[in-house]
Amino acid sequence: MKRHVWFLLAIAPLVAVPAAFTTVLATGSPVLRAAIPIEAHARDHCTWHCHNHGCSHAPRLPRALAGDEGLYGKTIAGLKAAGRAVVPSAPHVGYGVVNLALFCVAWPGIMYALYLLVLSQRRKIRALRRGAS
């Protein structure tokens, strides 16, 4: 594949994410909120009421994933512990900082690096196939 196509593939996620974000901002989507919504409780499905006041619905994920003693609970506990270590005087601020650093910087950064690695390996495989022919 031509070099400029590989470059375009490499920067595609860096262009697509801000474009999607800008589109959401421009359309006034309800995704962007200034406050947590207040919604009435619904018997058959979760609403913002569940988020704000706790959920009484039957869980759909196994407790090993979603329960307080499962992956979710351990993740929250780890974030809280890291938050206490980062900002001991205000652990809730530290929790927010660590949460953003992990899920908005580190995780996407790792995924992007893996994406670039896949593109690089694909390019090498194509070159080897052309050479073997």
XYZ file of N, CA, C and O in Angstrom:
532
model
N 0.842 -1.174 0.000
C 0.000 0.000 0.000
C 0.888 1.238 0.000
O 1.972 1.240 0.553
N 0.427 2.256 -0.578
C 1.210 3.489 -0.660
C 1.417 4.079 0.737
O 0.602 3.917 1.637
N 2.548 4.793 0.866
C 2.935 5.344 2.154
C 1.893 6.319 2.705
O 1.604 6.332 3.894
N 1.294 7.122 1.839
C 0.318 8.114 2.337
C -0.951 7.443 2.847
O -1.605 7.951 3.746
N -1.302 6.286 2.312
C -2.482 5.568 2.814
C -2.215 5.064 4.230
O -3.078 5.151 5.106
N -1.007 4.542 4.456
C -0.653 4.098 5.803
C -0.676 5.270 6.776
O -1.141 5.132 7.903
N -0.188 6.406 6.338
C -0.203 7.598 7.194
C -1.645 7.992 7.530
O -1.965 8.286 8.681
N -2.521 7.959 6.530
C -3.926 8.297 6.767
C -4.584 7.306 7.728
O -5.361 7.704 8.593
N -4.255 6.031 7.577
C -4.784 5.035 8.511
C -4.263 5.280 9.925
O -4.989 5.107 10.903
N -3.001 5.681 10.029
C -2.399 5.913 11.342
C -3.033 7.105 12.057
O -3.205 7.076 13.275
N -3.376 8.146 11.317
C -3.946 9.332 11.981
C -5.470 9.313 12.023
O -6.068 10.184 12.654
N -6.095 8.330 11.391
C -7.563 8.270 11.354
C -8.201 8.355 12.741
O -9.128 9.153 12.945
N -7.736 7.580 13.733
C -8.353 7.709 15.062
C -8.142 9.083 15.682
O -8.995 9.572 16.425
N -7.010 9.714 15.374
C -6.732 11.033 15.942
C -7.606 12.119 15.314
O -7.785 13.188 15.901
N -8.143 11.837 14.143
C -9.042 12.778 13.473
C -10.496 12.441 13.792
O -11.314 13.334 14.051
N -10.817 11.153 13.817
C -12.204 10.722 14.006
C -12.751 11.089 15.390
O -13.894 11.538 15.505
N -11.943 10.912 16.428
C -12.430 11.183 17.788
C -12.748 12.670 17.987
O -13.851 13.010 18.433
N -11.835 13.600 17.661
C -12.206 15.014 17.800
C -13.368 15.416 16.889
O -14.186 16.254 17.261
N -13.447 14.810 15.701
C -14.567 15.126 14.799
C -15.893 14.695 15.421
O -16.875 15.446 15.379
N -15.910 13.514 16.008
C -17.139 13.048 16.662
C -17.480 13.940 17.852
O -18.642 14.300 18.055
N -16.487 14.311 18.628
C -16.709 15.175 19.782
C -17.258 16.531 19.349
O -18.210 17.051 19.931
N -16.673 17.098 18.297
C -17.128 18.389 17.781
C -18.547 18.291 17.249
O -19.360 19.196 17.455
N -18.875 17.193 16.597
C -20.230 16.990 16.092
C -21.240 16.941 17.231
O -22.306 17.546 17.151
N -20.889 16.234 18.299
C -21.779 16.164 19.460
C -21.979 17.554 20.050
O -23.095 17.946 20.390
N -20.891 18.322 20.154
C -21.015 19.683 20.681
C -21.893 20.554 19.788
O -22.721 21.324 20.267
N -21.701 20.439 18.476
C -22.430 21.291 17.537
C -23.920 20.956 17.478
O -24.742 21.832 17.252
N -24.266 19.699 17.684
C -25.670 19.303 17.572
C -26.433 19.473 18.880
O -27.641 19.284 18.917
N -25.740 19.803 19.949
C -26.428 19.975 21.226
C -26.964 18.666 21.771
O -28.020 18.622 22.390
N -26.250 17.597 21.541
C -26.675 16.267 21.962
C -26.863 16.196 23.477
O -26.147 16.844 24.229
N -27.808 15.376 23.936
C -27.997 15.226 25.385
C -26.847 14.477 26.053
O -26.832 14.325 27.254
N -25.878 14.028 25.263
C -24.716 13.362 25.841
C -23.956 14.340 26.734
O -23.415 13.972 27.758
N -23.931 15.608 26.332
C -23.250 16.625 27.130
C -24.247 17.234 28.101
O -25.240 17.814 27.700
N -23.961 17.109 29.357
C -24.885 17.610 30.370
C -24.128 18.476 31.363
O -22.972 18.206 31.673
N -24.796 19.467 31.875
C -24.195 20.324 32.885
C -24.440 19.770 34.291
O -23.772 20.136 35.238
N -25.413 18.873 34.421
C -25.742 18.272 35.712
C -26.265 16.856 35.478
O -26.679 16.521 34.364
N -26.243 16.070 36.522
C -26.782 14.715 36.413
C -28.295 14.821 36.296
O -28.946 15.492 37.095
N -28.898 14.173 35.298
C -30.349 14.273 35.099
C -31.149 13.668 36.250
O -30.689 12.746 36.922
N -32.316 14.199 36.445
C -33.239 13.659 37.436
C -34.358 12.986 36.658
O -35.084 13.642 35.904
N -34.465 11.679 36.817
C -35.506 10.917 36.127
C -36.246 10.062 37.128
O -35.691 9.661 38.155
N -37.465 9.767 36.800
C -38.280 8.912 37.657
C -37.809 7.463 37.551
O -37.225 7.055 36.551
N -38.082 6.696 38.592
C -37.745 5.269 38.594
C -38.677 4.536 37.628
O -39.866 4.821 37.554
N -38.137 3.618 36.872
C -38.932 2.762 35.984
C -38.783 1.328 36.469
O -37.695 0.883 36.813
N -39.879 0.588 36.499
C -39.841 -0.788 37.011
C -39.106 -1.747 36.086
O -38.482 -2.687 36.544
N -39.195 -1.517 34.776
C -38.689 -2.505 33.823
C -37.271 -2.240 33.311
O -36.688 -3.102 32.665
N -36.705 -1.076 33.578
C -35.340 -0.797 33.104
C -34.694 0.303 33.952
O -35.376 1.040 34.651
N -33.387 0.358 33.863
C -32.640 1.370 34.619
C -32.799 2.746 33.977
O -32.895 2.867 32.759
N -32.859 3.745 34.826
C -32.863 5.136 34.389
C -31.792 5.868 35.203
O -31.064 5.249 35.984
N -31.734 7.178 35.051
C -30.791 7.950 35.859
C -31.134 7.854 37.345
O -30.291 8.092 38.198
N -32.369 7.494 37.669
C -32.755 7.297 39.068
C -31.865 6.228 39.700
O -31.416 6.364 40.839
N -31.608 5.164 38.964
C -30.738 4.093 39.467
C -29.321 4.617 39.726
O -28.692 4.288 40.731
N -28.828 5.422 38.811
C -27.484 5.990 38.973
C -27.432 6.890 40.204
O -26.488 6.851 40.980
N -28.474 7.694 40.396
C -28.482 8.686 41.460
C -28.810 8.100 42.832
O -28.360 8.629 43.846
N -29.615 7.019 42.860
C -30.123 6.520 44.146
C -29.858 5.047 44.388
O -30.309 4.506 45.386
N -29.179 4.385 43.494
C -28.963 2.947 43.634
C -30.008 2.184 42.828
O -31.113 2.664 42.597
N -29.636 1.002 42.414
C -30.484 0.233 41.502
C -31.093 -0.970 42.201
O -30.397 -1.736 42.872
N -32.394 -1.151 42.021
C -33.098 -2.303 42.590
C -33.395 -3.359 41.527
O -33.992 -4.382 41.835
N -32.998 -3.126 40.292
C -33.253 -4.079 39.215
C -32.339 -5.294 39.334
O -31.260 -5.211 39.908
N -32.780 -6.406 38.765
C -31.953 -7.617 38.760
C -30.714 -7.362 37.897
O -30.830 -6.873 36.778
N -29.536 -7.697 38.417
C -28.326 -7.465 37.626
C -28.288 -8.346 36.384
O -28.772 -9.463 36.393
N -27.714 -7.822 35.334
C -27.598 -8.573 34.081
C -26.203 -9.146 33.882
O -26.024 -10.071 33.130
N -25.222 -8.552 34.542
C -23.850 -9.051 34.466
C -23.557 -9.928 35.679
O -24.118 -9.715 36.750
N -22.664 -10.899 35.528
C -22.316 -11.731 36.686
C -21.621 -10.908 37.764
O -20.940 -9.923 37.476
N -21.766 -11.328 39.009
C -21.177 -10.593 40.129
C -19.658 -10.517 40.023
O -19.046 -9.588 40.532
N -19.048 -11.487 39.342
C -17.594 -11.457 39.182
C -17.151 -10.232 38.392
O -16.034 -9.758 38.545
N -18.029 -9.699 37.563
C -17.723 -8.494 36.798
C -18.260 -7.243 37.469
O -17.552 -6.259 37.653
N -19.546 -7.265 37.810
C -20.216 -6.037 38.214
C -20.370 -5.863 39.711
O -20.650 -4.768 40.164
N -20.206 -6.900 40.486
C -20.418 -6.789 41.920
C -19.322 -6.005 42.618
O -18.227 -5.795 42.082
N -19.615 -5.577 43.836
C -18.632 -4.820 44.610
C -17.385 -5.652 44.905
O -16.300 -5.106 45.068
N -17.538 -6.967 44.985
C -16.368 -7.819 45.234
C -15.741 -8.310 43.931
O -14.708 -8.955 43.937
N -16.341 -7.976 42.812
C -15.836 -8.395 41.510
C -14.903 -7.360 40.892
O -14.338 -6.495 41.584
N -14.738 -7.459 39.594
C -13.821 -6.586 38.858
C -14.166 -5.106 39.045
O -13.287 -4.273 39.270
N -15.453 -4.766 38.978
C -15.874 -3.372 39.154
C -15.461 -2.846 40.534
O -14.855 -1.785 40.653
N -15.782 -3.596 41.565
C -15.460 -3.175 42.927
C -13.964 -3.050 43.153
O -13.491 -2.111 43.800
N -13.203 -4.002 42.594
C -11.749 -3.946 42.750
C -11.161 -2.760 41.986
O -10.204 -2.132 42.435
N -11.744 -2.441 40.832
C -11.290 -1.277 40.071
C -11.532 0.007 40.864
O -10.650 0.862 40.979
N -12.725 0.141 41.410
C -13.060 1.337 42.206
C -12.152 1.424 43.432
O -11.629 2.496 43.759
N -11.942 0.298 44.114
C -11.072 0.295 45.292
C -9.647 0.699 44.909
O -8.992 1.468 45.631
N -9.160 0.196 43.771
C -7.825 0.561 43.307
C -7.722 2.038 42.968
O -6.724 2.696 43.293
N -8.748 2.568 42.325
C -8.755 3.996 41.992
C -8.783 4.853 43.253
O -8.101 5.874 43.346
N -9.570 4.426 44.246
C -9.627 5.174 45.509
C -8.286 5.140 46.222
O -7.822 6.167 46.745
N -7.643 3.955 46.251
C -6.335 3.844 46.912
C -5.297 4.704 46.194
O -4.506 5.403 46.834
N -5.304 4.663 44.881
C -4.367 5.487 44.112
C -4.668 6.963 44.319
O -3.750 7.787 44.420
N -5.947 7.325 44.418
C -6.332 8.716 44.672
C -5.842 9.203 46.016
O -5.384 10.345 46.145
N -5.917 8.320 47.036
C -5.397 8.690 48.369
C -3.884 8.884 48.317
O -3.339 9.745 49.002
N -3.203 8.087 47.500
C -1.746 8.209 47.387
C -1.341 9.466 46.617
O -0.353 10.111 46.952
N -2.130 9.809 45.588
C -1.790 10.957 44.739
C -2.085 12.277 45.435
O -1.279 13.208 45.396
N -3.254 12.384 46.038
C -3.650 13.621 46.733
C -4.152 13.238 48.130
O -5.368 13.138 48.353
N -3.242 13.018 49.083
C -3.664 12.568 50.415
C -4.596 13.538 51.132
O -5.460 13.121 51.896
N -4.455 14.826 50.871
C -5.288 15.814 51.556
C -6.715 15.860 51.005
O -7.620 16.333 51.686
N -6.919 15.391 49.778
C -8.257 15.370 49.169
C -8.387 14.099 48.319
O -8.259 14.146 47.105
N -8.653 12.950 48.956
C -8.690 11.686 48.224
C -9.722 11.650 47.103
O -9.491 11.005 46.081
N -10.838 12.365 47.254
C -11.848 12.374 46.191
C -11.320 13.080 44.942
O -11.625 12.692 43.819
N -10.489 14.103 45.128
C -9.851 14.780 43.999
C -8.831 13.837 43.364
O -8.757 13.714 42.138
N -8.058 13.163 44.199
C -7.089 12.198 43.698
C -7.746 11.080 42.917
O -7.243 10.639 41.881
N -8.908 10.613 43.402
C -9.670 9.576 42.693
C -10.026 10.060 41.287
O -9.848 9.340 40.309
N -10.509 11.291 41.188
C -10.857 11.852 39.885
C -9.652 11.991 38.971
O -9.718 11.658 37.786
N -8.532 12.428 39.527
C -7.306 12.590 38.736
C -6.835 11.233 38.209
O -6.525 11.078 37.028
N -6.792 10.243 39.094
C -6.338 8.904 38.695
C -7.304 8.289 37.689
O -6.891 7.672 36.702
N -8.592 8.471 37.912
C -9.612 7.947 36.997
C -9.421 8.527 35.597
O -9.394 7.797 34.600
N -9.262 9.838 35.504
C -9.045 10.489 34.204
C -7.724 10.066 33.577
O -7.662 9.790 32.372
N -6.670 10.007 34.387
C -5.365 9.618 33.856
C -5.395 8.198 33.298
O -4.834 7.926 32.230
N -6.073 7.307 33.995
C -6.120 5.915 33.554
C -7.037 5.722 32.359
O -6.635 5.174 31.335
N -8.275 6.194 32.479
C -9.280 5.870 31.464
C -9.372 6.871 30.312
O -9.983 6.568 29.285
N -8.790 8.057 30.470
C -8.830 9.040 29.384
C -7.469 9.270 28.742
O -7.402 9.842 27.653
N -6.389 8.843 29.396
C -5.061 9.040 28.833
C -4.356 7.700 28.613
O -4.027 7.348 27.481
N -4.138 6.947 29.687
C -3.343 5.715 29.584
C -4.017 4.651 28.714
O -3.398 4.123 27.791
N -5.264 4.329 29.012
C -5.950 3.276 28.242
C -6.076 3.627 26.759
O -5.694 2.817 25.899
N -6.576 4.810 26.401
C -6.618 5.150 24.970
C -5.217 5.190 24.346
O -5.041 4.801 23.196
N -4.222 5.645 25.097
C -2.858 5.680 24.581
C -2.341 4.285 24.275
O -1.714 4.051 23.234
N -2.609 3.352 25.164
C -2.201 1.961 24.935
C -2.932 1.389 23.721
O -2.319 0.718 22.873
N -4.213 1.654 23.611
C -4.992 1.144 22.467
C -4.479 1.740 21.152
O -4.380 1.043 20.142
N -4.127 3.020 21.166
C -3.601 3.653 19.956
C -2.233 3.073 19.596
O -1.952 2.816 18.423
N -1.401 2.840 20.598
C -0.088 2.237 20.335
C -0.250 0.834 19.738
O 0.471 0.464 18.802
N -1.191 0.065 20.261
C -1.447 -1.265 19.701
C -1.980 -1.177 18.277
O -1.632 -1.993 17.422
N -2.813 -0.196 18.012
C -3.326 0.035 16.660
C -2.170 0.319 15.695
O -2.114 -0.239 14.593
N -1.246 1.186 16.116
C -0.078 1.489 15.274
C 0.794 0.251 15.076
O 1.328 0.034 13.985
N 0.909 -0.564 16.102
C 1.672 -1.805 15.985
C 1.031 -2.737 14.964
O 1.727 -3.334 14.133
N -0.289 -2.846 14.997
C -1.000 -3.682 14.020
C -0.767 -3.158 12.604
O -0.507 -3.941 11.678
N -0.864 -1.859 12.414
C -0.614 -1.289 11.086
C 0.805 -1.589 10.616
O 1.024 -1.959 9.458
N 1.761 -1.459 11.529
C 3.149 -1.726 11.173
C 3.350 -3.193 10.797
O 4.004 -3.504 9.798
N 2.776 -4.082 11.584
C 2.901 -5.509 11.284
C 2.203 -5.867 9.971
O 2.713 -6.669 9.192
N 1.075 -5.264 9.729
C 0.355 -5.517 8.470
C 1.204 -5.066 7.281
O 1.267 -5.747 6.253
N 1.851 -3.935 7.446
C 2.711 -3.414 6.377
C 3.886 -4.369 6.106
O 4.227 -4.647 4.962
N 4.480 -4.889 7.184
C 5.585 -5.826 7.036
C 5.129 -7.134 6.388
O 5.848 -7.696 5.536
N 3.961 -7.621 6.777
C 3.418 -8.849 6.173
C 3.193 -8.655 4.686
O 3.545 -9.518 3.870
N 2.622 -7.526 4.304
C 2.409 -7.243 2.874
C 3.733 -7.198 2.117
O 3.848 -7.708 1.022
N 4.748 -6.579 2.734
C 6.059 -6.501 2.070
C 6.669 -7.886 1.925
O 7.250 -8.201 0.869
N 6.533 -8.718 2.945
C 7.059 -10.081 2.851
C 6.337 -10.909 1.789
O 6.952 -11.679 1.074
N 5.031 -10.730 1.705
C 4.250 -11.448 0.674
C 4.665 -11.026 -0.722
O 4.746 -11.838 -1.632
N 4.895 -9.724 -0.896
C 5.342 -9.240 -2.217
C 6.719 -9.790 -2.566
O 6.991 -10.130 -3.706
N 7.579 -9.903 -1.547
C 8.920 -10.419 -1.770
C 8.938 -11.911 -2.042
O 9.795 -12.413 -2.764
N 7.983 -12.646 -1.498
C 7.921 -14.101 -1.677
C 7.320 -14.481 -3.012
O 7.472 -15.607 -3.466
N 6.596 -13.591 -3.621
C 5.912 -13.911 -4.874
C 6.872 -14.060 -6.020
O 7.856 -13.475 -6.173
